[in-house]
């Protein structure tokens, strides 16, 4: 039996000292409860992903110095700690250091480097290979990092074949819808082949566009879940892992073993297996991801308060609720900015929302600036019919107001746009798309409604006024405007745009699959034409398998329409 | 002797049909002039870099279809054409197809995939290896792609050892200062080892942040330059390459040979060696890169005209000159937007500039909107001293005006910020940083002055008024403001910021090298704190070895200050 401390921590990129401090506290807890080993997430010392901080030759050295501080403060209890590790010649590895008794015993290197989706690990790291096992409290532990456990015939299988009795896997695995099931399937597929228990430790918390859900796992040699840590929250979870059920003796060449520590002199009483958390409803999972991403973006960037424009529509209403859940209503500042085209219900709904949430809401009508710009632009626009340019002015006036308040009071401005708008460019650059962070920009409009309804249900009262969920969406930039004047119904839009974006389908393929050819062509063109807007958009909390941003890197200058038929 | 057509073309990402059309015209020209083979740039069919267009399974199929159209229209003259090429199982290669006599004869695959700096090729492609030589007009030609020729002991050396008499190298090699010398050094290092002539064909033109300088090269087996194509312009250059001077017979296993075409029945008269272009002055090289990048960004995105704010300062003056050189003065629209804080000379200098350039300049004073926002914000700001928030409002009012004009008249707004400002965040988000493209955002302020002076010299008259080059830089957002109120002299700022950004130095390293500790710490913090602004900035024309953007991917949420000492 090995007593493992699963240290699912919320670490911050670049905060080497702060991260080590947090890890030391967790290590002390694990040690104090009789743990043999505390396991931390991938690249725990520097946070994940450090991106081009790794390009600075001094960065890995600074991480090494931070690791040594951690190692020096440790006791018998081993610590498995992710960090970037440089060779004498500067070659960088994504590594896990094993520390015990005040020193670094050795390191393991990641063998399989993901370089797709949101990952760019081949940009910085060189692939390693399993070199040794670590003998922790008498158990031969194979240490692997993230992708290593996803690969058939890869590093984890080599560790098991080399004599590992238990596999430890350090992760920085970002959340997206359905990710937990995917992870469980991968772990079970690997366990099917290796018949060894697996300790899967994940990072938790937000980092720019990514949000890590935690939900670290311990599985036994049959693939049963022994323990699962919290979703979107830190947890230090102690688990006694039995080793008896391991499979047959390995056939391949045994790996060398490094001694780390001996079994504890007086073994403590066996721990009861930890209770497993109840599964999360898919909508709650997404919602918690948005809340965690927003909270961490705001607080890790040194802000306490946020502001946002409240239009009385469903997008800004949902963002207000997310912000209030993330930071507390006292730190959320709503701004209502009616224009000559705003309807009565817009103001009333925004006011009702701010009252039900208990957030501040102030009212700053935009008519003076709106009129001023009309005057200033009148000579240039003389004789031309009003159109998009005039509509955009109003949206940009609101951004100027919001940014002035943000600058003055040191608030962080939240953008309220959703993924459907972002997909087709139904937004004003430097207008409603302005903000430092976009909590729902990876949420399709139809799902915005679903999340709003679900949150109201959870509250047991209309936190978001019922009318907001029922009225026709409108940007209110001209009289009686409706989103449906310019766009198909959101059910249709979302279905097609999702296939184009998340499914990487071409227009020709969707037409071949019998979608409306004109509509698909139009949405495909809008999608491409809006790339320049998205490129200047704020970071978005990523909750799907393909968000605009790190996931989807499409050139702005791009004439590929995907319309060709065979 | 082999007659090679170096087809240095300006291709557009995603424009498969357009690119093929352009290539067919070049191929016909090469064929018509007795060429044995026409060589095109890397990924010529789809343009470079296609980025995540490659993630669409249909994209490579569409490229293949475009290639077949090209092949079918060809004659005896071979064409070596870069394109993405998918295996039956969907594995993607960065490939070069060889076509002749109406068909595709075979393909070569890139063996070494760059995944650093601006390159992400491991994200999409799998590495190939030399498999065969192509027998073109009796010559065994080894085909390689870009990075293949940079690697000691790599694919090009294998091709030579396998019997290649001539090496063809397809490139999409982006420009930065000093790049031509670097390329020549690499080619000569390779030729030292292989003793074979090399035909190095480069792409030309702008693609989002990248600009390709062309300057394709043909070197003989001793490393002497036989031919060099134009800088920043298309050229189809025919060169007779002698093969007699090749080195000793290869020692390694010979590669298979694919027959492509026979020597021309009646060999034409030998061509005189093409004249070599005169070397470019380093400042002219950078300037031409900025002009080419701006022209292509504007025109490839379907715009004819641009607008920009003219402040009377050196940055907007230089951008106006670049735009006029790129598009012609009739397509450049300057807007002067004086405020209550603008000095007389600002307007006068902006007017003098627009007259000397022959561009349109209109004047729209911002006082009405400035005053309107003051009124609108007065209740919120009551009792607080004026500061950055009020200054930023003015900058954002100007952006609203510029964007309104851009929207109304379908102009593309150019941002006028430089790299020094971008480094320390001395700009207003959604204000002066607004724009669809930033021509000088990779040019340090000290170099902005140097380029402006050089352009004036070339014009033989003060195209940019002399006073603009002499007066103290100011944002003019409060009375008597000077950049030097907030920033060190630009000579100092540029030196330190360049070391932090392009040199990847940490603050601690610069302090150890005896820079002013307080200043370095301050600039280091400003650099990090401005990451969120840069992330929402427009694409920048890249002219240094490390631009903000694709080159330098630093997290926004980042507490690494690099201040720790050993």
PDB file of N, CA, C and O in Angstrom, chain B residues 11 19-20 23-24 27 37-46 63 66-68 70-71 78-85 94-100 104 106-108 143 145 168 170:
ATOM      1  N   UNK B  11       1.894  35.068 -53.697  1.00  0.00           N
ATOM      2  CA  UNK B  11       0.694  34.237 -53.646  1.00  0.00           C
ATOM      3  C   UNK B  11      -0.132  34.606 -52.422  1.00  0.00           C
ATOM      4  O   UNK B  11       0.348  35.271 -51.514  1.00  0.00           O
ATOM      5  N   UNK B  19      -3.910  31.320 -57.138  1.00  0.00           N
ATOM      6  CA  UNK B  19      -2.494  30.958 -57.102  1.00  0.00           C
ATOM      7  C   UNK B  19      -2.118  30.061 -58.274  1.00  0.00           C
ATOM      8  O   UNK B  19      -1.060  30.223 -58.890  1.00  0.00           O
ATOM      9  N   UNK B  20      -3.001  29.116 -58.588  1.00  0.00           N
ATOM     10  CA  UNK B  20      -2.721  28.223 -59.708  1.00  0.00           C
ATOM     11  C   UNK B  20      -2.668  29.006 -61.022  1.00  0.00           C
ATOM     12  O   UNK B  20      -1.797  28.772 -61.869  1.00  0.00           O
ATOM     13  N   UNK B  23       0.564  30.734 -61.212  1.00  0.00           N
ATOM     14  CA  UNK B  23       1.646  29.773 -61.459  1.00  0.00           C
ATOM     15  C   UNK B  23       1.639  29.301 -62.901  1.00  0.00           C
ATOM     16  O   UNK B  23       2.702  29.106 -63.498  1.00  0.00           O
ATOM     17  N   UNK B  24       0.442  29.121 -63.447  1.00  0.00           N
ATOM     18  CA  UNK B  24       0.360  28.680 -64.850  1.00  0.00           C
ATOM     19  C   UNK B  24       0.962  29.720 -65.780  1.00  0.00           C
ATOM     20  O   UNK B  24       1.661  29.374 -66.739  1.00  0.00           O
ATOM     21  N   UNK B  27       4.654  29.411 -65.411  1.00  0.00           N
ATOM     22  CA  UNK B  27       5.115  28.169 -66.043  1.00  0.00           C
ATOM     23  C   UNK B  27       5.169  28.310 -67.555  1.00  0.00           C
ATOM     24  O   UNK B  27       6.133  27.872 -68.213  1.00  0.00           O
ATOM     25  N   UNK B  37      12.683  23.322 -66.136  1.00  0.00           N
ATOM     26  CA  UNK B  37      11.892  23.185 -64.911  1.00  0.00           C
ATOM     27  C   UNK B  37      11.587  24.568 -64.335  1.00  0.00           C
ATOM     28  O   UNK B  37      12.430  25.460 -64.337  1.00  0.00           O
ATOM     29  N   UNK B  38      10.355  24.720 -63.873  1.00  0.00           N
ATOM     30  CA  UNK B  38       9.938  25.940 -63.168  1.00  0.00           C
ATOM     31  C   UNK B  38       9.779  25.583 -61.700  1.00  0.00           C
ATOM     32  O   UNK B  38       9.099  24.611 -61.372  1.00  0.00           O
ATOM     33  N   UNK B  39      10.429  26.348 -60.830  1.00  0.00           N
ATOM     34  CA  UNK B  39      10.373  26.051 -59.399  1.00  0.00           C
ATOM     35  C   UNK B  39       9.567  27.136 -58.687  1.00  0.00           C
ATOM     36  O   UNK B  39       9.827  28.328 -58.852  1.00  0.00           O
ATOM     37  N   UNK B  40       8.596  26.688 -57.893  1.00  0.00           N
ATOM     38  CA  UNK B  40       7.707  27.606 -57.172  1.00  0.00           C
ATOM     39  C   UNK B  40       8.000  27.552 -55.671  1.00  0.00           C
ATOM     40  O   UNK B  40       8.666  26.640 -55.198  1.00  0.00           O
ATOM     41  N   UNK B  41       7.478  28.512 -54.911  1.00  0.00           N
ATOM     42  CA  UNK B  41       7.780  28.538 -53.463  1.00  0.00           C
ATOM     43  C   UNK B  41       7.104  27.393 -52.689  1.00  0.00           C
ATOM     44  O   UNK B  41       6.250  26.666 -53.211  1.00  0.00           O
ATOM     45  N   UNK B  42       7.492  27.308 -51.441  1.00  0.00           N
ATOM     46  CA  UNK B  42       6.901  26.360 -50.489  1.00  0.00           C
ATOM     47  C   UNK B  42       5.394  26.612 -50.365  1.00  0.00           C
ATOM     48  O   UNK B  42       4.960  27.764 -50.266  1.00  0.00           O
ATOM     49  N   UNK B  43       4.618  25.548 -50.331  1.00  0.00           N
ATOM     50  CA  UNK B  43       3.155  25.631 -50.176  1.00  0.00           C
ATOM     51  C   UNK B  43       2.524  26.654 -51.118  1.00  0.00           C
ATOM     52  O   UNK B  43       1.571  27.363 -50.745  1.00  0.00           O
ATOM     53  N   UNK B  44       3.061  26.701 -52.349  1.00  0.00           N
ATOM     54  CA  UNK B  44       2.610  27.717 -53.302  1.00  0.00           C
ATOM     55  C   UNK B  44       1.114  27.603 -53.602  1.00  0.00           C
ATOM     56  O   UNK B  44       0.429  28.618 -53.755  1.00  0.00           O
ATOM     57  N   UNK B  45       0.599  26.408 -53.665  1.00  0.00           N
ATOM     58  CA  UNK B  45      -0.815  26.245 -54.039  1.00  0.00           C
ATOM     59  C   UNK B  45      -1.736  26.943 -53.048  1.00  0.00           C
ATOM     60  O   UNK B  45      -2.709  27.593 -53.431  1.00  0.00           O
ATOM     61  N   UNK B  46      -1.416  26.847 -51.759  1.00  0.00           N
ATOM     62  CA  UNK B  46      -2.319  27.415 -50.746  1.00  0.00           C
ATOM     63  C   UNK B  46      -1.797  28.690 -50.124  1.00  0.00           C
ATOM     64  O   UNK B  46      -2.520  29.332 -49.360  1.00  0.00           O
ATOM     65  N   UNK B  63      -6.527  21.434 -52.291  1.00  0.00           N
ATOM     66  CA  UNK B  63      -5.211  21.792 -52.825  1.00  0.00           C
ATOM     67  C   UNK B  63      -4.765  20.781 -53.886  1.00  0.00           C
ATOM     68  O   UNK B  63      -4.192  21.150 -54.913  1.00  0.00           O
ATOM     69  N   UNK B  66      -6.482  21.481 -57.067  1.00  0.00           N
ATOM     70  CA  UNK B  66      -5.897  22.648 -57.724  1.00  0.00           C
ATOM     71  C   UNK B  66      -4.579  22.270 -58.398  1.00  0.00           C
ATOM     72  O   UNK B  66      -4.279  22.712 -59.514  1.00  0.00           O
ATOM     73  N   UNK B  67      -3.791  21.445 -57.735  1.00  0.00           N
ATOM     74  CA  UNK B  67      -2.527  20.984 -58.318  1.00  0.00           C
ATOM     75  C   UNK B  67      -2.781  20.243 -59.619  1.00  0.00           C
ATOM     76  O   UNK B  67      -2.068  20.414 -60.614  1.00  0.00           O
ATOM     77  N   UNK B  68      -3.813  19.397 -59.601  1.00  0.00           N
ATOM     78  CA  UNK B  68      -4.070  18.592 -60.792  1.00  0.00           C
ATOM     79  C   UNK B  68      -4.483  19.461 -61.976  1.00  0.00           C
ATOM     80  O   UNK B  68      -4.152  19.149 -63.122  1.00  0.00           O
ATOM     81  N   UNK B  70      -3.322  22.425 -62.438  1.00  0.00           N
ATOM     82  CA  UNK B  70      -2.053  22.982 -62.896  1.00  0.00           C
ATOM     83  C   UNK B  70      -1.278  21.946 -63.719  1.00  0.00           C
ATOM     84  O   UNK B  70      -0.786  22.240 -64.819  1.00  0.00           O
ATOM     85  N   UNK B  71      -1.209  20.731 -63.195  1.00  0.00           N
ATOM     86  CA  UNK B  71      -0.444  19.682 -63.885  1.00  0.00           C
ATOM     87  C   UNK B  71      -1.025  19.434 -65.274  1.00  0.00           C
ATOM     88  O   UNK B  71      -0.288  19.314 -66.260  1.00  0.00           O
ATOM     89  N   UNK B  78       8.999  20.916 -66.661  1.00  0.00           N
ATOM     90  CA  UNK B  78       8.545  20.429 -65.353  1.00  0.00           C
ATOM     91  C   UNK B  78       8.191  21.601 -64.438  1.00  0.00           C
ATOM     92  O   UNK B  78       8.708  22.701 -64.598  1.00  0.00           O
ATOM     93  N   UNK B  79       7.296  21.332 -63.478  1.00  0.00           N
ATOM     94  CA  UNK B  79       6.967  22.327 -62.453  1.00  0.00           C
ATOM     95  C   UNK B  79       7.158  21.672 -61.093  1.00  0.00           C
ATOM     96  O   UNK B  79       6.684  20.546 -60.879  1.00  0.00           O
ATOM     97  N   UNK B  80       7.864  22.342 -60.214  1.00  0.00           N
ATOM     98  CA  UNK B  80       8.025  21.858 -58.840  1.00  0.00           C
ATOM     99  C   UNK B  80       7.212  22.791 -57.952  1.00  0.00           C
ATOM    100  O   UNK B  80       7.506  23.981 -57.849  1.00  0.00           O
ATOM    101  N   UNK B  81       6.176  22.238 -57.342  1.00  0.00           N
ATOM    102  CA  UNK B  81       5.101  23.051 -56.765  1.00  0.00           C
ATOM    103  C   UNK B  81       4.862  22.659 -55.315  1.00  0.00           C
ATOM    104  O   UNK B  81       4.518  21.507 -55.035  1.00  0.00           O
ATOM    105  N   UNK B  82       4.993  23.598 -54.405  1.00  0.00           N
ATOM    106  CA  UNK B  82       4.734  23.313 -52.999  1.00  0.00           C
ATOM    107  C   UNK B  82       3.254  23.240 -52.690  1.00  0.00           C
ATOM    108  O   UNK B  82       2.471  24.049 -53.181  1.00  0.00           O
ATOM    109  N   UNK B  83       2.872  22.251 -51.881  1.00  0.00           N
ATOM    110  CA  UNK B  83       1.481  22.145 -51.423  1.00  0.00           C
ATOM    111  C   UNK B  83       1.402  21.189 -50.241  1.00  0.00           C
ATOM    112  O   UNK B  83       2.289  20.360 -50.048  1.00  0.00           O
ATOM    113  N   UNK B  84       0.323  21.290 -49.446  1.00  0.00           N
ATOM    114  CA  UNK B  84       0.108  20.287 -48.404  1.00  0.00           C
ATOM    115  C   UNK B  84      -0.407  19.013 -49.064  1.00  0.00           C
ATOM    116  O   UNK B  84      -1.247  19.073 -49.956  1.00  0.00           O
ATOM    117  N   UNK B  85       0.105  17.898 -48.619  1.00  0.00           N
ATOM    118  CA  UNK B  85      -0.236  16.637 -49.280  1.00  0.00           C
ATOM    119  C   UNK B  85      -0.620  15.619 -48.218  1.00  0.00           C
ATOM    120  O   UNK B  85       0.119  15.389 -47.266  1.00  0.00           O
ATOM    121  N   UNK B  94       4.188  18.543 -45.646  1.00  0.00           N
ATOM    122  CA  UNK B  94       4.545  19.748 -46.374  1.00  0.00           C
ATOM    123  C   UNK B  94       5.345  19.241 -47.571  1.00  0.00           C
ATOM    124  O   UNK B  94       6.468  18.749 -47.407  1.00  0.00           O
ATOM    125  N   UNK B  95       4.757  19.323 -48.757  1.00  0.00           N
ATOM    126  CA  UNK B  95       5.299  18.570 -49.885  1.00  0.00           C
ATOM    127  C   UNK B  95       5.590  19.447 -51.091  1.00  0.00           C
ATOM    128  O   UNK B  95       5.193  20.610 -51.156  1.00  0.00           O
ATOM    129  N   UNK B  96       6.329  18.859 -52.029  1.00  0.00           N
ATOM    130  CA  UNK B  96       6.561  19.488 -53.331  1.00  0.00           C
ATOM    131  C   UNK B  96       6.191  18.462 -54.386  1.00  0.00           C
ATOM    132  O   UNK B  96       6.742  17.353 -54.399  1.00  0.00           O
ATOM    133  N   UNK B  97       5.234  18.822 -55.224  1.00  0.00           N
ATOM    134  CA  UNK B  97       4.840  17.915 -56.306  1.00  0.00           C
ATOM    135  C   UNK B  97       5.641  18.270 -57.554  1.00  0.00           C
ATOM    136  O   UNK B  97       5.922  19.442 -57.812  1.00  0.00           O
ATOM    137  N   UNK B  98       6.008  17.253 -58.304  1.00  0.00           N
ATOM    138  CA  UNK B  98       6.709  17.478 -59.567  1.00  0.00           C
ATOM    139  C   UNK B  98       5.769  17.076 -60.695  1.00  0.00           C
ATOM    140  O   UNK B  98       5.269  15.950 -60.737  1.00  0.00           O
ATOM    141  N   UNK B  99       5.502  18.047 -61.581  1.00  0.00           N
ATOM    142  CA  UNK B  99       4.563  17.814 -62.677  1.00  0.00           C
ATOM    143  C   UNK B  99       5.297  17.977 -64.002  1.00  0.00           C
ATOM    144  O   UNK B  99       6.220  18.788 -64.114  1.00  0.00           O
ATOM    145  N   UNK B 100       4.861  17.230 -64.990  1.00  0.00           N
ATOM    146  CA  UNK B 100       5.350  17.435 -66.360  1.00  0.00           C
ATOM    147  C   UNK B 100       4.464  16.671 -67.318  1.00  0.00           C
ATOM    148  O   UNK B 100       3.822  15.688 -66.926  1.00  0.00           O
ATOM    149  N   UNK B 104       1.076  14.626 -62.693  1.00  0.00           N
ATOM    150  CA  UNK B 104       1.925  14.705 -61.508  1.00  0.00           C
ATOM    151  C   UNK B 104       2.829  13.475 -61.494  1.00  0.00           C
ATOM    152  O   UNK B 104       2.342  12.345 -61.501  1.00  0.00           O
ATOM    153  N   UNK B 106       5.436  12.850 -59.196  1.00  0.00           N
ATOM    154  CA  UNK B 106       5.711  12.364 -57.841  1.00  0.00           C
ATOM    155  C   UNK B 106       5.790  13.534 -56.876  1.00  0.00           C
ATOM    156  O   UNK B 106       5.605  14.684 -57.267  1.00  0.00           O
ATOM    157  N   UNK B 107       6.026  13.225 -55.609  1.00  0.00           N
ATOM    158  CA  UNK B 107       6.146  14.295 -54.618  1.00  0.00           C
ATOM    159  C   UNK B 107       7.333  14.035 -53.703  1.00  0.00           C
ATOM    160  O   UNK B 107       7.724  12.893 -53.486  1.00  0.00           O
ATOM    161  N   UNK B 108       7.896  15.120 -53.203  1.00  0.00           N
ATOM    162  CA  UNK B 108       8.933  15.055 -52.176  1.00  0.00           C
ATOM    163  C   UNK B 108       8.351  15.675 -50.914  1.00  0.00           C
ATOM    164  O   UNK B 108       7.503  16.567 -50.997  1.00  0.00           O
ATOM    165  N   UNK B 143      15.006  17.370 -54.405  1.00  0.00           N
ATOM    166  CA  UNK B 143      14.053  18.419 -54.031  1.00  0.00           C
ATOM    167  C   UNK B 143      13.908  18.493 -52.517  1.00  0.00           C
ATOM    168  O   UNK B 143      13.659  17.480 -51.858  1.00  0.00           O
ATOM    169  N   UNK B 145      12.730  21.261 -49.035  1.00  0.00           N
ATOM    170  CA  UNK B 145      11.842  22.368 -48.683  1.00  0.00           C
ATOM    171  C   UNK B 145      12.421  23.115 -47.483  1.00  0.00           C
ATOM    172  O   UNK B 145      12.656  22.531 -46.429  1.00  0.00           O
ATOM    173  N   UNK B 168      17.228  21.599 -55.379  1.00  0.00           N
ATOM    174  CA  UNK B 168      16.185  22.618 -55.450  1.00  0.00           C
ATOM    175  C   UNK B 168      15.611  22.776 -54.045  1.00  0.00           C
ATOM    176  O   UNK B 168      15.395  21.785 -53.350  1.00  0.00           O
ATOM    177  N   UNK B 170      12.576  24.820 -51.961  1.00  0.00           N
ATOM    178  CA  UNK B 170      11.381  25.670 -52.011  1.00  0.00           C
ATOM    179  C   UNK B 170      11.215  26.376 -50.677  1.00  0.00           C
ATOM    180  O   UNK B 170      11.246  25.715 -49.632  1.00  0.00           O
TER     181      UNK B 170
END
